[in-house]
Coordinates of C-alpha atoms in Angstrom, one line a residue:
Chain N
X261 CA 36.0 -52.9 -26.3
X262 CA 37.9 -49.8 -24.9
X263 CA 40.4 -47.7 -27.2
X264 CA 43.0 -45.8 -26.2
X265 CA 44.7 -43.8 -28.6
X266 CA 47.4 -41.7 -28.6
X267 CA 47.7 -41.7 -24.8
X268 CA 50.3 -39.2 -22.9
X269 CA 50.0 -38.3 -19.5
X270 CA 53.4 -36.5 -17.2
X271 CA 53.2 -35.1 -14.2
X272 CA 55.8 -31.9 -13.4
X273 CA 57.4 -32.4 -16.4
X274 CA 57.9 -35.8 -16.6
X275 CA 56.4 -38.4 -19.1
X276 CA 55.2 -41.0 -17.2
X277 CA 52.8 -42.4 -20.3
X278 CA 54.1 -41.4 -23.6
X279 CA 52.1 -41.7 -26.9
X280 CA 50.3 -45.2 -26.0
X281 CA 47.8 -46.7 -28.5
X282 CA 45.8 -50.1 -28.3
X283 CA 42.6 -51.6 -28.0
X284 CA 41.2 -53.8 -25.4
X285 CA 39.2 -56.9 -26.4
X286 CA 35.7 -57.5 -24.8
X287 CA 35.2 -61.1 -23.1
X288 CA 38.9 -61.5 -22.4
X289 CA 41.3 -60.8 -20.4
X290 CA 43.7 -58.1 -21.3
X291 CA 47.0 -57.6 -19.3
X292 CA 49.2 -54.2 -19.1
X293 CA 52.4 -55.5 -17.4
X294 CA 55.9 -53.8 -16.9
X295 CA 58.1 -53.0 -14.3
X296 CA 57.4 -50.7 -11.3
X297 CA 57.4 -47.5 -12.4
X298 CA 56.9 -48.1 -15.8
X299 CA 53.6 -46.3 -16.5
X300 CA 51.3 -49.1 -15.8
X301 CA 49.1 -47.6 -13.0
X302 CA 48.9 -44.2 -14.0
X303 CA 48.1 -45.7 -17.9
X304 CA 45.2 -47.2 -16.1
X305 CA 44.2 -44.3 -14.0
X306 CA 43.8 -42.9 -17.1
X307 CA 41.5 -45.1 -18.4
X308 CA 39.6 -45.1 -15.7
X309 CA 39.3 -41.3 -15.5
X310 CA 41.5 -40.9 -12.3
X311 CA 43.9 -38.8 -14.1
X312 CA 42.8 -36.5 -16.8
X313 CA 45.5 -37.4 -19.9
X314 CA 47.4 -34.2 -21.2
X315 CA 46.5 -35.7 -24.8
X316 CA 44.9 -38.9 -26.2
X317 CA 41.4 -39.9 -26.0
X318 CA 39.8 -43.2 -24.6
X319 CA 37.2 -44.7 -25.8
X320 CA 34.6 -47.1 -24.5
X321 CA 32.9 -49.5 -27.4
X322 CA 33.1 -45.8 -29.6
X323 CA 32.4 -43.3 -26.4
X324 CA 34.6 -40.6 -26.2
X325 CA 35.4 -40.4 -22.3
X326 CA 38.3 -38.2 -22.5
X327 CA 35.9 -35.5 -23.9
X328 CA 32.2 -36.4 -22.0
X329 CA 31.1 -33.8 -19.2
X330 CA 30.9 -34.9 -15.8
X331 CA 27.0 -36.4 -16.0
X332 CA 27.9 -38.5 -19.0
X333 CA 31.2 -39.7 -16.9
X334 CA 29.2 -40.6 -14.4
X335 CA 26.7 -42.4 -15.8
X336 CA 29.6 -44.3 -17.8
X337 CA 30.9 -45.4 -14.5
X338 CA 28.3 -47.2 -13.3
X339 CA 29.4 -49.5 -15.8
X340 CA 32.8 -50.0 -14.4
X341 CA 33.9 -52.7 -11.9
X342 CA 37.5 -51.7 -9.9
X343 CA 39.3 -54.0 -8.3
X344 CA 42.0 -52.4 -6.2
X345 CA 45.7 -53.8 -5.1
X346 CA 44.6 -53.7 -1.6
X347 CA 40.8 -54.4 -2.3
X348 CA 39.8 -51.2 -1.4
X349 CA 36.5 -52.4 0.8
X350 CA 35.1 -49.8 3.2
X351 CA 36.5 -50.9 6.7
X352 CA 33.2 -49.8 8.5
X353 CA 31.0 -52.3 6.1
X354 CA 30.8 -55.7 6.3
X355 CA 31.5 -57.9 3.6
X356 CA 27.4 -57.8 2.7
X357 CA 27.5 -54.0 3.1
X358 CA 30.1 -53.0 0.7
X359 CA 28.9 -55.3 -1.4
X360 CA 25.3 -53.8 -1.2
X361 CA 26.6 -50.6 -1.4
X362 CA 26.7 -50.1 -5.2
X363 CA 23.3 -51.7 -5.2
X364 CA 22.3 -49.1 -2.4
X365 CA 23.5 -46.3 -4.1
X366 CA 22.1 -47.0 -8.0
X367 CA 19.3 -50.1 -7.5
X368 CA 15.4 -49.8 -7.1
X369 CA 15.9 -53.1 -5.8
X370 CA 13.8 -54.1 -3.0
X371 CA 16.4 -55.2 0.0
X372 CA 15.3 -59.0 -0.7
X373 CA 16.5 -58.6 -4.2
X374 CA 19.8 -56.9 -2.9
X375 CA 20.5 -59.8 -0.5
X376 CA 20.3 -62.3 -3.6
X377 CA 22.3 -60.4 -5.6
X378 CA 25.1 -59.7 -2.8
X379 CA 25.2 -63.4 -2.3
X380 CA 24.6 -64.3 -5.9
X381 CA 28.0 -62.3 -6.2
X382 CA 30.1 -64.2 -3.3
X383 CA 29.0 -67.0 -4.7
X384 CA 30.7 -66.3 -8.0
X385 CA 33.9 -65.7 -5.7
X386 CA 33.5 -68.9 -4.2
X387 CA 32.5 -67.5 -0.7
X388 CA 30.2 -68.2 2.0
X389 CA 29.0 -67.3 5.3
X390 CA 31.1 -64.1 5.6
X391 CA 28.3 -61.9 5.1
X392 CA 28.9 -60.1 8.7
X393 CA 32.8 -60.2 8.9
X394 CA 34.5 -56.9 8.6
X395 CA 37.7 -56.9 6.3
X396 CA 40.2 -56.8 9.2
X397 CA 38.3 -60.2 9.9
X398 CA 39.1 -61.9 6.8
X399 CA 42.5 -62.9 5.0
X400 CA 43.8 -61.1 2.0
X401 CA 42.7 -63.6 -0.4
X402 CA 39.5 -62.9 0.5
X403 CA 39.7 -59.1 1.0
X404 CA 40.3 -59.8 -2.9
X405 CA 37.4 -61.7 -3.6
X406 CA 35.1 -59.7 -1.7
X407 CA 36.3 -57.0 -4.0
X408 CA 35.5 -58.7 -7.0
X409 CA 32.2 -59.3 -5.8
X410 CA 31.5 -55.8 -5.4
X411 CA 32.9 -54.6 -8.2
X412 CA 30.7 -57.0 -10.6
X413 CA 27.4 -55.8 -8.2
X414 CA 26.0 -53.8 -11.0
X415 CA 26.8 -56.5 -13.7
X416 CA 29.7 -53.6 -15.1
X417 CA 30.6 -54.1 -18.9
X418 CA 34.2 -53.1 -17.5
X419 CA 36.2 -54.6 -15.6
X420 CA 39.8 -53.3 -14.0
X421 CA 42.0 -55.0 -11.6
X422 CA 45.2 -53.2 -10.4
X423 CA 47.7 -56.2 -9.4
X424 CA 45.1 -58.3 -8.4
X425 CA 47.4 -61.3 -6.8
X426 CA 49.8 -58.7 -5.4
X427 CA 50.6 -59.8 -1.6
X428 CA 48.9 -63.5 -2.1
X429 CA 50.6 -66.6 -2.3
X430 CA 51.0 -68.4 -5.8
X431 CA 47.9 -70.9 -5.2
X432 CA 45.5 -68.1 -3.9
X433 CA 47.1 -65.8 -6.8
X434 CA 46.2 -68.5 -9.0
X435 CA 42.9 -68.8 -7.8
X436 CA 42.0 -65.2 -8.4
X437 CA 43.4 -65.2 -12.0
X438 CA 41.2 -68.0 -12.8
X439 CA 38.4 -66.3 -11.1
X440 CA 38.9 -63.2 -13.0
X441 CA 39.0 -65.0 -16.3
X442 CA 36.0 -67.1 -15.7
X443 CA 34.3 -63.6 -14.3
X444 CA 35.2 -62.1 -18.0
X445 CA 34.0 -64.6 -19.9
X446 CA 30.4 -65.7 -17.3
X447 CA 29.6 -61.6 -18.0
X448 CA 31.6 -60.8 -21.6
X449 CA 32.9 -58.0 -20.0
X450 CA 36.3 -55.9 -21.1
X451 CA 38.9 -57.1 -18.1
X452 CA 41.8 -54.9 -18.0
X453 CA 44.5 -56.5 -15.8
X454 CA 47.3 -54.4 -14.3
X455 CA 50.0 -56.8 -13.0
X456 CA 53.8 -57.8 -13.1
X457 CA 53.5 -61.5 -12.2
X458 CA 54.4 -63.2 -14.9
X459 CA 52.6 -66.5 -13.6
X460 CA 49.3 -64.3 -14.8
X461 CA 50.3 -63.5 -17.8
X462 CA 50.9 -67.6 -18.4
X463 CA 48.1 -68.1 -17.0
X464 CA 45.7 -65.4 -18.0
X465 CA 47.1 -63.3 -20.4
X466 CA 45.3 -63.4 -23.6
X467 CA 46.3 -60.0 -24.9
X468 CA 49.4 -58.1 -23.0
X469 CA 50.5 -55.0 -23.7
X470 CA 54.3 -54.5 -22.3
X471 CA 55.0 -50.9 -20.6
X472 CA 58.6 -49.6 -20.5
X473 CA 59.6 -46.6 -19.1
X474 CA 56.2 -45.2 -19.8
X475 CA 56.1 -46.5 -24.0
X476 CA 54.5 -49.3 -25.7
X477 CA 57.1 -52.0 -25.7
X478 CA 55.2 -55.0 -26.9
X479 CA 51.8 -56.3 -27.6
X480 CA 50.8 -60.3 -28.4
X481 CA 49.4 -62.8 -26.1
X482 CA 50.3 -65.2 -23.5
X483 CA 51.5 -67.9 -26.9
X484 CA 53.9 -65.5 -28.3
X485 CA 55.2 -63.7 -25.2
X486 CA 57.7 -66.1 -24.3
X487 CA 59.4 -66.3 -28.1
X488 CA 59.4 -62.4 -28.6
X489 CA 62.7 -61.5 -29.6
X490 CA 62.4 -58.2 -27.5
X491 CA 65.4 -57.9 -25.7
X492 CA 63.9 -55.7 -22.9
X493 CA 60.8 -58.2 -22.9
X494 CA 63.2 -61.1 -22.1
X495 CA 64.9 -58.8 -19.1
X496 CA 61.9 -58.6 -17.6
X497 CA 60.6 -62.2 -18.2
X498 CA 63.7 -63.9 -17.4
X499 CA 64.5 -62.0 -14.6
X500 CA 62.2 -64.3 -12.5
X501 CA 64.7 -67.7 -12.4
X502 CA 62.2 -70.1 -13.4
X503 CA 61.0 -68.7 -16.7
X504 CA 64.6 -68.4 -17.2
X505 CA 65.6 -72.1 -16.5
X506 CA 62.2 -73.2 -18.6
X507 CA 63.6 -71.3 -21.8
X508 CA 66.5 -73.2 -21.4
X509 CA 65.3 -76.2 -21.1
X510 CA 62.8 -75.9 -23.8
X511 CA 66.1 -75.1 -26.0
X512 CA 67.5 -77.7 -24.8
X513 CA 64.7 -79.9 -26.2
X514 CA 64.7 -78.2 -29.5
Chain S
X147 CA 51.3 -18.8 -3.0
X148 CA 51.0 -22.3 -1.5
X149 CA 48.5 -20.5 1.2
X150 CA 46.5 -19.4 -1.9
X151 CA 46.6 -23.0 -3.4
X152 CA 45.1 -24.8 -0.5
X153 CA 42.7 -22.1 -0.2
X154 CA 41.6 -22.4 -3.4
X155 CA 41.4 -26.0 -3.4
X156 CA 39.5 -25.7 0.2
X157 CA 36.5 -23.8 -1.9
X158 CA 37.0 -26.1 -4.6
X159 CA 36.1 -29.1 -1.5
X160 CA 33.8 -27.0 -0.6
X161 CA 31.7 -27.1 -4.0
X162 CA 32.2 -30.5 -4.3
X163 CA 30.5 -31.3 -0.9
X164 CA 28.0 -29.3 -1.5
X165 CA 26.9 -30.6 -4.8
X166 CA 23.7 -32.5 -5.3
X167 CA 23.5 -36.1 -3.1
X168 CA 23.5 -38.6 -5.1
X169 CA 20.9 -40.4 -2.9
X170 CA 19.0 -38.8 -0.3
X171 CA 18.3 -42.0 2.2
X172 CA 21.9 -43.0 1.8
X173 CA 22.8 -39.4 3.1
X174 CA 20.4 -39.2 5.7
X175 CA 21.8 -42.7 7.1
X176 CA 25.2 -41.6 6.9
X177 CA 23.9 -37.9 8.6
X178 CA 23.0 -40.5 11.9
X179 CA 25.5 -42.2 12.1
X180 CA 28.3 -39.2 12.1
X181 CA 25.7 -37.5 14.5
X182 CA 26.6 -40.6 17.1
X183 CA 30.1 -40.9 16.3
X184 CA 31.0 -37.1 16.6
X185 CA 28.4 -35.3 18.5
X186 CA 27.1 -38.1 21.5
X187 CA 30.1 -39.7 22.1
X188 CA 31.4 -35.9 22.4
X189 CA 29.0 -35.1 25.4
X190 CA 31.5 -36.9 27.8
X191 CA 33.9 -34.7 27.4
X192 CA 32.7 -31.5 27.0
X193 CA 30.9 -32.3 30.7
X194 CA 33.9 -33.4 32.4
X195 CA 35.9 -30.2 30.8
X196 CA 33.0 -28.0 31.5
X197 CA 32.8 -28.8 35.2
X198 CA 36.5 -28.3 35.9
X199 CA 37.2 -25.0 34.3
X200 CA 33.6 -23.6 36.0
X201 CA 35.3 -24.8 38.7
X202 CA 38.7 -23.1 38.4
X203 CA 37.1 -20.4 37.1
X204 CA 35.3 -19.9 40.3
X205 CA 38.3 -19.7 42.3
X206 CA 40.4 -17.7 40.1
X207 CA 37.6 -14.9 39.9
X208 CA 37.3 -15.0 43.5
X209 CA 41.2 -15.0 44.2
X210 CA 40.7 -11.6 41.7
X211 CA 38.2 -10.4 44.1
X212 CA 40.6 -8.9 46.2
X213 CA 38.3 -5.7 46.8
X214 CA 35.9 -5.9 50.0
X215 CA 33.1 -3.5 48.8
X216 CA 32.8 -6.0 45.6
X217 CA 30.0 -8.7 46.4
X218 CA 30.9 -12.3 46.1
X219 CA 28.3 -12.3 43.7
X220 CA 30.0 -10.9 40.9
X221 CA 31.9 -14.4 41.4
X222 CA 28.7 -16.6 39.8
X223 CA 28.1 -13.1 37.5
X224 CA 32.1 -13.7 36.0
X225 CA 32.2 -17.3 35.4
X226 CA 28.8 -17.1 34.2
X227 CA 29.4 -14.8 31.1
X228 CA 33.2 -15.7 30.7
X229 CA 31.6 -19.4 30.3
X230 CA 29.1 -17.8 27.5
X231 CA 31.2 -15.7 25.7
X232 CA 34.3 -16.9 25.4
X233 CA 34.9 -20.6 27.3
X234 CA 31.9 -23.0 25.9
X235 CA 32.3 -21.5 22.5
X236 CA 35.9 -21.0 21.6
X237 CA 37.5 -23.3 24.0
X238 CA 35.3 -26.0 23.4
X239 CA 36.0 -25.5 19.6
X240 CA 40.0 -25.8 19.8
X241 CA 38.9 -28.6 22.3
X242 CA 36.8 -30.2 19.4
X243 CA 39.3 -29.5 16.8
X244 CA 41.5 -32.0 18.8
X245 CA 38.9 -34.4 19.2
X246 CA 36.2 -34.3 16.2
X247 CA 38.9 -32.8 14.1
X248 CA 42.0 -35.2 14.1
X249 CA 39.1 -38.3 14.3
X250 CA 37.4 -36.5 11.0
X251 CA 41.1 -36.2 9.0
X252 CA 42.6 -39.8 10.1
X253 CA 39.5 -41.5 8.9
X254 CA 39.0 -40.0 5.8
X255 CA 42.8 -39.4 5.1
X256 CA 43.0 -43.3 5.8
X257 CA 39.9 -43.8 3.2
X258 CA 42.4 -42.2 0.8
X259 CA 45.6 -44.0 1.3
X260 CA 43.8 -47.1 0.9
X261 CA 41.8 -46.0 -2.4
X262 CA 38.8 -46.1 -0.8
X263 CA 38.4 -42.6 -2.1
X264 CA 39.1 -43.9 -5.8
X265 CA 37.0 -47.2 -5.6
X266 CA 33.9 -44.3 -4.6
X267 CA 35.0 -41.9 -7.6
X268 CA 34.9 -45.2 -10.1
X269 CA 31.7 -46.0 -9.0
X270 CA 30.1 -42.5 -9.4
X271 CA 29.7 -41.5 -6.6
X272 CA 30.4 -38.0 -5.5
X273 CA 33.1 -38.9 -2.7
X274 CA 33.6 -35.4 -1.0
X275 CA 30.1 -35.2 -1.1
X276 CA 29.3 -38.6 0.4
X277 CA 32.1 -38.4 2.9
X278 CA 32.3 -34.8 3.6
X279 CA 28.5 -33.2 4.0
X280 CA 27.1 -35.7 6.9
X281 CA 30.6 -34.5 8.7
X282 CA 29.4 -30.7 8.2
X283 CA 26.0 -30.9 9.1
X284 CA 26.4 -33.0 12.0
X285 CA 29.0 -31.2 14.1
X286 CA 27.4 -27.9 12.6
X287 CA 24.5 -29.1 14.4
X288 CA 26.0 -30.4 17.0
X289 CA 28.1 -28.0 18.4
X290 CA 25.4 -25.3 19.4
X291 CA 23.6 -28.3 21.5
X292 CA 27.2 -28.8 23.1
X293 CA 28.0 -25.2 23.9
X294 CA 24.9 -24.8 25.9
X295 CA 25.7 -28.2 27.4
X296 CA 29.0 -26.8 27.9
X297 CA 27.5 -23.5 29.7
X298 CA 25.8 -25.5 31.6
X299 CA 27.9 -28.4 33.3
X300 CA 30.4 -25.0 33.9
X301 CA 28.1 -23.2 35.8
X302 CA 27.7 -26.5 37.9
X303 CA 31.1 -26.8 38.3
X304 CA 31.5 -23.6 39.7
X305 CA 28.6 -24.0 41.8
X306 CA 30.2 -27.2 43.4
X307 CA 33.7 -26.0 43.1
X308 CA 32.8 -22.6 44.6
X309 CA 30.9 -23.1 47.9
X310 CA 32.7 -26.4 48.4
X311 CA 36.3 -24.6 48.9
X312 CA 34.5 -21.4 50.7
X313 CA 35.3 -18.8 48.3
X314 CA 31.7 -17.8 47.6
X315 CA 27.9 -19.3 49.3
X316 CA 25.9 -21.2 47.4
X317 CA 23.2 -18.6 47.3
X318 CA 25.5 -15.6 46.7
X319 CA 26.7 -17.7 43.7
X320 CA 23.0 -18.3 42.7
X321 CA 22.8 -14.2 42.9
X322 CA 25.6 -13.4 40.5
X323 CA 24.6 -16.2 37.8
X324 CA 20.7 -14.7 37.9
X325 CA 22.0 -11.0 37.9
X326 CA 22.1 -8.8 35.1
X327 CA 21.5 -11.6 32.4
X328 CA 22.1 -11.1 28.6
X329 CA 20.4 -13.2 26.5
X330 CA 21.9 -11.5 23.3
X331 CA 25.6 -13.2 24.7
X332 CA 23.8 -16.6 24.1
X333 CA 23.0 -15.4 21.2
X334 CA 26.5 -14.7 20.1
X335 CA 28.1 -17.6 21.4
X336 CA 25.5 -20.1 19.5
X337 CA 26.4 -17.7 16.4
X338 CA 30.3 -18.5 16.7
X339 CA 29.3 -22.3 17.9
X340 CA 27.9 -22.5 14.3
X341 CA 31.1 -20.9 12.7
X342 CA 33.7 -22.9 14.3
X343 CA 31.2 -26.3 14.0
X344 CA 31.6 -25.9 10.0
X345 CA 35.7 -25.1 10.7
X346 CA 35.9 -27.7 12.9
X347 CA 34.5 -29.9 10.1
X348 CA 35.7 -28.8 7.2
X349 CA 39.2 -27.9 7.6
X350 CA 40.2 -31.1 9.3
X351 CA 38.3 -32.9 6.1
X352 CA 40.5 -31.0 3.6
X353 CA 43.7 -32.1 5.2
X354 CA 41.9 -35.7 5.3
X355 CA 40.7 -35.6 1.2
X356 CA 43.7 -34.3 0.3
X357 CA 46.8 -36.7 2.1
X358 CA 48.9 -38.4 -0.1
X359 CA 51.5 -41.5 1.0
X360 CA 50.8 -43.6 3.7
X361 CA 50.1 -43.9 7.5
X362 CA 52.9 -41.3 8.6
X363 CA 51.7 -38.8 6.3
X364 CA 48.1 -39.5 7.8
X365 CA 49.2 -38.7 11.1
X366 CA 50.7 -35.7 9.9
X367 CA 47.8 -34.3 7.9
X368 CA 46.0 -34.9 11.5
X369 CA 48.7 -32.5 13.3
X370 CA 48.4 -30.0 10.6
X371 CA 44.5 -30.7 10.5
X372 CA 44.7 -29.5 14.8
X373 CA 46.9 -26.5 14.6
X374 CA 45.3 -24.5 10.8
X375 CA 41.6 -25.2 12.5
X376 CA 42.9 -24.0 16.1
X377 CA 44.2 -21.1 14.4
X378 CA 41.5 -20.4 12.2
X379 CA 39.0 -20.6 15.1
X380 CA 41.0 -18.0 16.7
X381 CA 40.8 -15.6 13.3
X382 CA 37.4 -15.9 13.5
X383 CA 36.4 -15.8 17.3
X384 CA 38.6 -12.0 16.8
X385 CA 37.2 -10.8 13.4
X386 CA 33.1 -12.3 15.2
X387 CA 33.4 -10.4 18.1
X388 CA 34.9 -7.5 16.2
X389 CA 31.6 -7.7 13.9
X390 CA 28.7 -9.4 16.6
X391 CA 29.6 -7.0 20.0
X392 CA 31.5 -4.1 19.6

């Protein structure tokens, strides 16, 4: 479980996280969502330990992060799997390589053991025989799950995904939500889930915490989301035409 | 102030790279591989410069050489310590800083726009460190071993250049690059080859580590990244000669 509590974080003056308190669940998947701009990456930066907060702590299952030393942060991290919006993967590696590369850089393992695990990992992701393609040779689907491979190499206790489905289309977006959750639950982990696609949140979201202009707006799950009552909730929501035309017609039917 | 602030985060870089490795091997592979990409595929061009300026060198001293009671040998003696103290070292740096230097801030500047950089940090790893050091030690190692190439392919050039358009024999060229040799001014080249290796290297890297936005603010950071290490190459080639042979 990771707890933040009494998170703030602004940069020149400006509050971009204000006061945030909540608590990730381990072995599911937790959602931040908001608009752009509302807080939601730099909330997670902070998390992660990206951004130092200017008060607040985090804590991971009772560890204090936002007071360890740099050794203890580091060590910490190597239980941490990051998923980034545009994958992130090391252009001069191949898929095999920067998925080996965590294993290089923290493993004993002998390289026989590293090449299981690499493709014990794209396995998980549903890929095969892309061992020796660069990224520029694959599509951004699988730039994604390439990522996800590497970031559960070490087996991380962690997980964080920053708009994981951003840029795919809605069947490969769905196919990395599912992947994520199934992840999550395979390996119990804490999956944090940065997104604004409210597809996921149907889909995935078993806890969401809503941002707005940088403040806790809302917290529930994917059940209760759509019957909040929080006017700014339903803005965002509804703003995407089909959630709107559903409520209505689930109204309809009531 | 904002000169202070970038200096001070440039040490702050600094201690960063030259903090512990986290793995040793890793390092070592890395160290290789930047010794390829920045230091052989350099040799190319620092022989093709080299041979043109010995070359134009040649001429211009000889054009200089209005004086009849001057030997043509002071012709090969010219080129030969104007390549040594001030072409194959300072020249070939603000050359470098344009090749090595933009290459070094446009990949790692493009690391960071793409979070590269980030995806490193959440791991643990100690990204100036891992991206940064390799770049140092290799074109600090580097560049001595191209200076002397450097030295070298220019004293050729102005041994082809020279006899081949008449302004000086071959053996009266021979003369003036044997006569009256220095070794102390090798010496103080390699000693400035080191200096402007670890500029060349570290400066551009700074502009690289730090870039923030996207592609067109990469390609600016690689601009700025040419002209603060040209400059600062010239600082130091003034305050080295100052110190090393005056």
């Amino acid at each position: 479980m990771i707890e933040v509590i009494h998170l703030s974080k602004s940069f020149d003056g400006k509050t971009v996280v204000s006061d945030i308190s909540t608590r990730f669940m381990e072995g599911q998947t937790n959602l931040i969502i908001g608009r752009s701009g509302s807080g939601k990456t730099v909330l997670l930066k902070c998390i992660l330990g990206l951004h130092d907060p200017d008060s607040g702590q985090v804590l991971y299952d009772g560890r204090n992060f936002t007071e360890m030393k740099n050794k203890e942060r580091k060590n910490l991290r190597r239980e941490l799997g990051m998923v980034f919006q545009g994958g992130a993967l090391f252009d001069s590696l191949t898929v095999e390589e920067n998925i080996r590369f965590p294993l290089d850089m923290f493993t004993t393992m002998s390289p026989k053991e590293k090449l299981n695990r690499v493709n014990f990992c794209l396995e998980h992701v549903n890929i095969t025989r892309a061992n020796q393609l660069y990224p520029s040779e694959i599509s951004g689907g699988m730039q994604k799950r390439v990522a996800i491979a590497r970031a559960i190499a070490l087996n991380p206790k962690y997980l964080f995904c920053d708009e994981p489905n951003s840029g795919l289309d809605p069947e490969t977006a769905n196919l990395i939500d599912d992947l994520i959750q199934s992840l999550t639950r395979e390996f119990k982990m804490t999956t944090i889930i940065n997104t604004h696609d409210m597809n996921s949140v149907i889909e995935i979201g078993e806890s969401v915490l809503f941002l707005h202009k940088g403040e806790k707006c809302w917290e529930g799950s994917k059940n209760n989301i759509l019957h909040s009552g929080n006017k700014i909730l339903n803005d965002f929501i509804f703003a995407n035409k089909l959630y709107a035309i559903l409520k209505n017609e689930s109204q309809d039917e009531g | 102030m904002h000169f202070l602030f970038h200096i001070g985060r440039y040490f702050w870089m600094l201690r960063r790279v030259f903090a512990k490795p986290e793995k040793h091997k890793i390092y070592i592979k890395q160290l290789f591989h930047e010794l390829e990409a920045l230091g052989t595929s350099s040799v190319g061009i620092v022989a093709v410069i080299s041979l043109f300026i010995g070359g134009i060198l040649t001429i211009q001293l000889a054009y200089n050489l209005v004086n009849p009671l001057y030997p043509k040998s002071l012709i090969g003696l010219g080129t030969r310590d104007t390549l040594i103290l001030e072409f194959s070292s300072t020249i070939m740096g603000l050359i470098m800083a344009g090749k090595i230097g933009s290459n070094i801030t446009s990949e790692i500047g493009s690391m960071k726009v793409t979070e590269q950089i980030d995806s490193l940090e959440i791991m643990g790893i100690n990204s100036a460190s891992y991206l940064i050091l390799p770049k140092i030690v290799a074109v600090v190692f580097v560049f001595p071993l191209l200076v002397i190439l450097s030295i070298f392919f220019g004293l050729v050039g102005g041994l082809i250049v020279g006899p081949a358009v008449g302004v000086v024999s071959l053996t009266e060229y021979i003369d003036g690059i044997r006569y009256v040799f220095i070794p102390y001014y090798v010496t103080f080249s390699l000693i400035k080859s080191l200096f402007f290796g670890f500029l060349v290297a570290s400066v551009p890297a700074y502009f690289g580590y730090f870039v923030q936005g996207g592609a067109l603010e990469v390609g600016k950071a690689s601009t700025r990244a040419v002209v603060s290490t040209n400059i600062l190459i010239l600082l130091f080639d003034l305050i080295l000669t100052r110190l090393l042979l005056t």
